[in-house]
mmCIF file of C-alpha atoms and ligand atoms in Angstrom:
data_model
loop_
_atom_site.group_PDB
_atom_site.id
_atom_site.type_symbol
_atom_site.label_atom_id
_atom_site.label_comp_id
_atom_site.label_asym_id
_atom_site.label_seq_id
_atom_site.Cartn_x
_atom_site.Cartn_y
_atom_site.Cartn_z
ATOM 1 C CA UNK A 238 145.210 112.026 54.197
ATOM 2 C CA UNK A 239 145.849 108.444 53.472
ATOM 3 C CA UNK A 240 144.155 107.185 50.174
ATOM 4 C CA UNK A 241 143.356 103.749 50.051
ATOM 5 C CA UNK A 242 142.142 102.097 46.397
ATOM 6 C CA UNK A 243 140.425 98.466 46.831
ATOM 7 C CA UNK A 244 140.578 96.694 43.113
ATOM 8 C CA UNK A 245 138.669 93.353 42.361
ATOM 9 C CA UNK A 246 137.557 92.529 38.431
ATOM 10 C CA UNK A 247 134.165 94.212 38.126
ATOM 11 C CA UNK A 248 133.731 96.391 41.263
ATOM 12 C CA UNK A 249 130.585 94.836 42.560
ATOM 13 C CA UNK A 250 131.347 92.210 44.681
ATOM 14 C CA UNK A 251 134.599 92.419 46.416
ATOM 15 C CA UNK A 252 136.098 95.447 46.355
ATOM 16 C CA UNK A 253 132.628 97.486 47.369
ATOM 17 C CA UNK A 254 132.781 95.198 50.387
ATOM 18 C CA UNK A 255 136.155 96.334 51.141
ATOM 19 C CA UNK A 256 135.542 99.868 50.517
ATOM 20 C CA UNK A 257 132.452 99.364 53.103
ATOM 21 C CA UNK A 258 133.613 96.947 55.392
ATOM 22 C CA UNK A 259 137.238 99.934 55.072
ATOM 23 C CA UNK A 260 135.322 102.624 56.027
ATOM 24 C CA UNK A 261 133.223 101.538 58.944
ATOM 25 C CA UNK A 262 136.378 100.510 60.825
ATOM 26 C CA UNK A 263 138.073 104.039 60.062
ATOM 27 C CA UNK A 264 135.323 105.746 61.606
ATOM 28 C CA UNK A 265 134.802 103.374 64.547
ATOM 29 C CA UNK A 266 138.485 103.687 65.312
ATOM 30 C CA UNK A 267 137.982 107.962 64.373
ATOM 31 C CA UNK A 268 140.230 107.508 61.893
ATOM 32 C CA UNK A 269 138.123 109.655 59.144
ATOM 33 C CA UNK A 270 140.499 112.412 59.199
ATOM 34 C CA UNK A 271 143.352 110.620 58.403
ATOM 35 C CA UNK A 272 142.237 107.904 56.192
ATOM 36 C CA UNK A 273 139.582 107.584 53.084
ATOM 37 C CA UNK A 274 138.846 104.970 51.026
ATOM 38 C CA UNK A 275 137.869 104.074 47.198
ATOM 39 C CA UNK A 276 137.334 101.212 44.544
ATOM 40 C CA UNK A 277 137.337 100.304 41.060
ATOM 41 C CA UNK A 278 137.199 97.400 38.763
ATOM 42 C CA UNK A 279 139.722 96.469 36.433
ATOM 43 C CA UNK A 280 137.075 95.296 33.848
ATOM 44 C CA UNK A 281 134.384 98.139 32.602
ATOM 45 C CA UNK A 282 131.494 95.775 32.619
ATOM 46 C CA UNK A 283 129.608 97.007 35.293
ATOM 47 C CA UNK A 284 130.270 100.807 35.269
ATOM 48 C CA UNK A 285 128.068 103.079 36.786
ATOM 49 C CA UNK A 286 125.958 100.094 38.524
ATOM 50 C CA UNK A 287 125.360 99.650 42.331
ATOM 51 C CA UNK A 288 127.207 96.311 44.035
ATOM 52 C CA UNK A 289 125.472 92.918 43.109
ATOM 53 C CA UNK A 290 122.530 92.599 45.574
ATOM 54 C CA UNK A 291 123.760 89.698 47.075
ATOM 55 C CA UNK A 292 127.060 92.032 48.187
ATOM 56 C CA UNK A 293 124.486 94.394 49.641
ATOM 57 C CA UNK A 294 122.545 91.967 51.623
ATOM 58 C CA UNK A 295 125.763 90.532 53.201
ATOM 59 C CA UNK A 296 127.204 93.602 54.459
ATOM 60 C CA UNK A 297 123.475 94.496 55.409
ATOM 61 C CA UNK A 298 122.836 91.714 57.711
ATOM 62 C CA UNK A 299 126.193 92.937 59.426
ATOM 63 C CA UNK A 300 124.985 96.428 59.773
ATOM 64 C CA UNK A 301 127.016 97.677 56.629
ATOM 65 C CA UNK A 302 125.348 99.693 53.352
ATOM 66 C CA UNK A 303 127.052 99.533 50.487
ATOM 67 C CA UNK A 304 123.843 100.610 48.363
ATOM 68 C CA UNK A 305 124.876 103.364 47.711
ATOM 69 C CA UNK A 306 128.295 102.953 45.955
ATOM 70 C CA UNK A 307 128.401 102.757 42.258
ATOM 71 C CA UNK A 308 131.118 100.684 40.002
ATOM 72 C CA UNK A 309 133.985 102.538 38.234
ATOM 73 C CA UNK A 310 136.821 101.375 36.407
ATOM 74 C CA UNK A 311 140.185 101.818 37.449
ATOM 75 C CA UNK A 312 142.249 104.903 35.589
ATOM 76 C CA UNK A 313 145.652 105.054 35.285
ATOM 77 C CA UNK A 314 145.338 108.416 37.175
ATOM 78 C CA UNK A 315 144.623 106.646 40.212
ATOM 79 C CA UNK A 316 148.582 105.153 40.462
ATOM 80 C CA UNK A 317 148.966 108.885 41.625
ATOM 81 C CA UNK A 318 145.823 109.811 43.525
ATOM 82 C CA UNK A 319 145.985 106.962 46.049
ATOM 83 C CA UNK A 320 148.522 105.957 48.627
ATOM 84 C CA UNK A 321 147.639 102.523 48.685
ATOM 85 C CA UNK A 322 146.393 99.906 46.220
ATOM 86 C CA UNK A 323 145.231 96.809 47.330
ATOM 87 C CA UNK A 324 144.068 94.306 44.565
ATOM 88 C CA UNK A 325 141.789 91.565 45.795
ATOM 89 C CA UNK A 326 143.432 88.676 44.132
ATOM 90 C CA UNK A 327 146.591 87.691 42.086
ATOM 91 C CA UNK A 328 145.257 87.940 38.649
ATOM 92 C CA UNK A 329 144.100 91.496 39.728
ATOM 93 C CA UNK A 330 147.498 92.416 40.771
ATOM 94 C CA UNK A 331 149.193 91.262 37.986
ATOM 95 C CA UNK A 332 146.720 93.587 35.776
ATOM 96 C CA UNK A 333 147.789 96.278 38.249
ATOM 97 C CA UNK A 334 151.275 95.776 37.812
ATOM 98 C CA UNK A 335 151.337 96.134 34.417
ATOM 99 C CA UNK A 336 149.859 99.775 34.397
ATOM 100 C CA UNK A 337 151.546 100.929 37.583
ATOM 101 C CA UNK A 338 154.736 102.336 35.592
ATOM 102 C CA UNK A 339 156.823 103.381 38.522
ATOM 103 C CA UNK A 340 154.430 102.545 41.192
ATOM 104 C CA UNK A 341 154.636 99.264 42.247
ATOM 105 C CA UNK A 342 155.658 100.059 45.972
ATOM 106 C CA UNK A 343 151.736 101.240 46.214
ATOM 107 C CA UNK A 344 150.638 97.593 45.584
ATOM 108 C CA UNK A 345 149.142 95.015 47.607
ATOM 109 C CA UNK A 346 147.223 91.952 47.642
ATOM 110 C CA UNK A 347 144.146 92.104 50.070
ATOM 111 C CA UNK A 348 145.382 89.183 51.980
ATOM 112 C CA UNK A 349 148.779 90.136 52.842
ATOM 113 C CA UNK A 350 147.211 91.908 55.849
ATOM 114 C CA UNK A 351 145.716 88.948 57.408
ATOM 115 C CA UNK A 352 148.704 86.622 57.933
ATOM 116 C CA UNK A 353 146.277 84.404 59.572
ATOM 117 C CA UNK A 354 144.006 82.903 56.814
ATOM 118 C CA UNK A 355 146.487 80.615 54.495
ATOM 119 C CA UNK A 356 145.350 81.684 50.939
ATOM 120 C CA UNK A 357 146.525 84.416 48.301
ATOM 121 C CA UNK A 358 143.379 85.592 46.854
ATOM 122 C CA UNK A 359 140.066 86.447 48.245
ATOM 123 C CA UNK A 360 137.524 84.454 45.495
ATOM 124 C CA UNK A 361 135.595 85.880 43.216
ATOM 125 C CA UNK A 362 132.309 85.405 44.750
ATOM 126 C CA UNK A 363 129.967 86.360 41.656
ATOM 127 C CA UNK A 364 129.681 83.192 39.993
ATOM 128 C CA UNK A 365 129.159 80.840 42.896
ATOM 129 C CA UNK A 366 126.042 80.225 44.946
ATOM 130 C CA UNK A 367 126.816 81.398 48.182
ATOM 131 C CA UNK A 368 130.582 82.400 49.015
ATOM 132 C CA UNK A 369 129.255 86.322 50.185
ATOM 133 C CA UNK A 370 130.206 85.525 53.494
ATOM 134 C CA UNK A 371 132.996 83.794 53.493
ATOM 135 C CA UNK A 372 134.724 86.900 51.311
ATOM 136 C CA UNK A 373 132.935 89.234 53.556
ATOM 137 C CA UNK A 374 134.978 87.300 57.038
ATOM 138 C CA UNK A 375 138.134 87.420 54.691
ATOM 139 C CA UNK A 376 137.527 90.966 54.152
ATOM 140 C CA UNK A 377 137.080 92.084 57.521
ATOM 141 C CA UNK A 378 139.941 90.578 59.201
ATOM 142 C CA UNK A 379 142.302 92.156 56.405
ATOM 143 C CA UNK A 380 140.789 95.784 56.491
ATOM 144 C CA UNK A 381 141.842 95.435 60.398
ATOM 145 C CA UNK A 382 145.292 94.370 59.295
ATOM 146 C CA UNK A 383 145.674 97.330 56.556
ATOM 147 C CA UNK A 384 144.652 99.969 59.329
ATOM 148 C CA UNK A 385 146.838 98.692 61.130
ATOM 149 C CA UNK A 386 149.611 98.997 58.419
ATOM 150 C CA UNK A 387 148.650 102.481 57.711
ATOM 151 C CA UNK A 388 148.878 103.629 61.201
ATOM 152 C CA UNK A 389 152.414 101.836 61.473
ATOM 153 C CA UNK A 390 153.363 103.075 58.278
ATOM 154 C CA UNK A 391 152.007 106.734 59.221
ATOM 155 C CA UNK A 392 154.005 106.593 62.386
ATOM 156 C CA UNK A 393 157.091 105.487 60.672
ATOM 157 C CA UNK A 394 156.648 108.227 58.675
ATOM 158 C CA UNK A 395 156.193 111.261 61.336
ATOM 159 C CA UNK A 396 159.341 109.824 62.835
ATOM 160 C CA UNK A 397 161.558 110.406 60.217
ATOM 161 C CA UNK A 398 159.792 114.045 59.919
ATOM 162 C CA UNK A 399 161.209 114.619 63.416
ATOM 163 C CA UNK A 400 164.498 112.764 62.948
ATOM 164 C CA UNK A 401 165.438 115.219 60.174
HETATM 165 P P1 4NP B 255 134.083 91.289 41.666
HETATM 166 O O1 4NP B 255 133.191 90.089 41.067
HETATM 167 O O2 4NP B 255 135.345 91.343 40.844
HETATM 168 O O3 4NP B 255 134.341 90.844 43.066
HETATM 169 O O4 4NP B 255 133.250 92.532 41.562
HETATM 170 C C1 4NP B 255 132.872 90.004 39.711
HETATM 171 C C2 4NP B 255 131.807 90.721 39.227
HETATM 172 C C3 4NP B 255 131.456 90.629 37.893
HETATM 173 C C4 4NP B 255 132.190 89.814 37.059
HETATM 174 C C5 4NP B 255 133.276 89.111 37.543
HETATM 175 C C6 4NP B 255 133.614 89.209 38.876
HETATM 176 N N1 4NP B 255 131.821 89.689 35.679
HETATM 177 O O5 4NP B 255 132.470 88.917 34.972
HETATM 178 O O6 4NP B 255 130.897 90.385 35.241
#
């Protein structure tokens, strides 16, 4: 199994969208088996709570619920659980970095899998009026990218198995 950690600031906005927006492509591809997906905040404001509604409604008018997930905050036991950590912005990274120890291969900025759209960071959509669906577009188009990284990766990886 390939574990895949999504990391934004409070874990109601972004990173629940990733996880969702993650997850429906795995299984529409039939991918469940092979890869799972998680997320966490690195601030511990919002612990326990469900994403903001305005995350939920997004993802809902595109056939996506996300009600049901519930913010955590990210534990330094996760730089061993997952496989793959992608942070949703720079600042987010950097926090990452920090606590990683010897784990930085595992890290990854959202938007490094969507070569295509000319930014480094998806925004932090909590503050503003209305950027739910921009980050949600943003969003999409990357978890299609990391997929497709993980399957690349994951091939990569039973080659060498048979090379040996
Ligand atoms: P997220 O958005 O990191 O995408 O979940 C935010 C949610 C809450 C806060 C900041 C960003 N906050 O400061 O409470």
């Amino acid at each position: 199994m390939h574990r895949v950690l999504f990391v934004c600031l409070g874990n109601i906005c972004r990173s629940p969208t990733a996880e969702g927006i993650f997850r429906h492509l795995v299984k529409k591809q039939g991918l469940e088996e092979i890869i799972c997906a998680d997320s966490a905040g690195t601030g511990g404001w919002h612990i326990g709570n469900p994403p903001d509604p305005r995350a939920i409604q997004t993802a809902l008018t595109r056939v996506i619920d996300i009600s049901d997930l519930r913010a955590r905050q990210l534990k330094v036991d996760d730089f061993l659980t997952f496989d793959t950590i992608v942070a949703m912005d720079s600042d987010n990274l950097a926090n990452l970095r920090r606590q990683a120890g010897n784990h930085t291969q595992k890290l990854f900025l959202m938007l490094d899998f969507a070569p295509d759209i000319k930014r480094t960071d998806v925004p932090d959509p909590y503050y503003g009026e209305n950027g739910f669906d921009e980050v949600f577009d943003m969003i999409e188009i990357s978890s299609s990218g990391l997929i497709e990284h993980i399957k690349q990766q994951t091939r990569q990886q039973a080659g060498r198995h048979i090379d040996v």
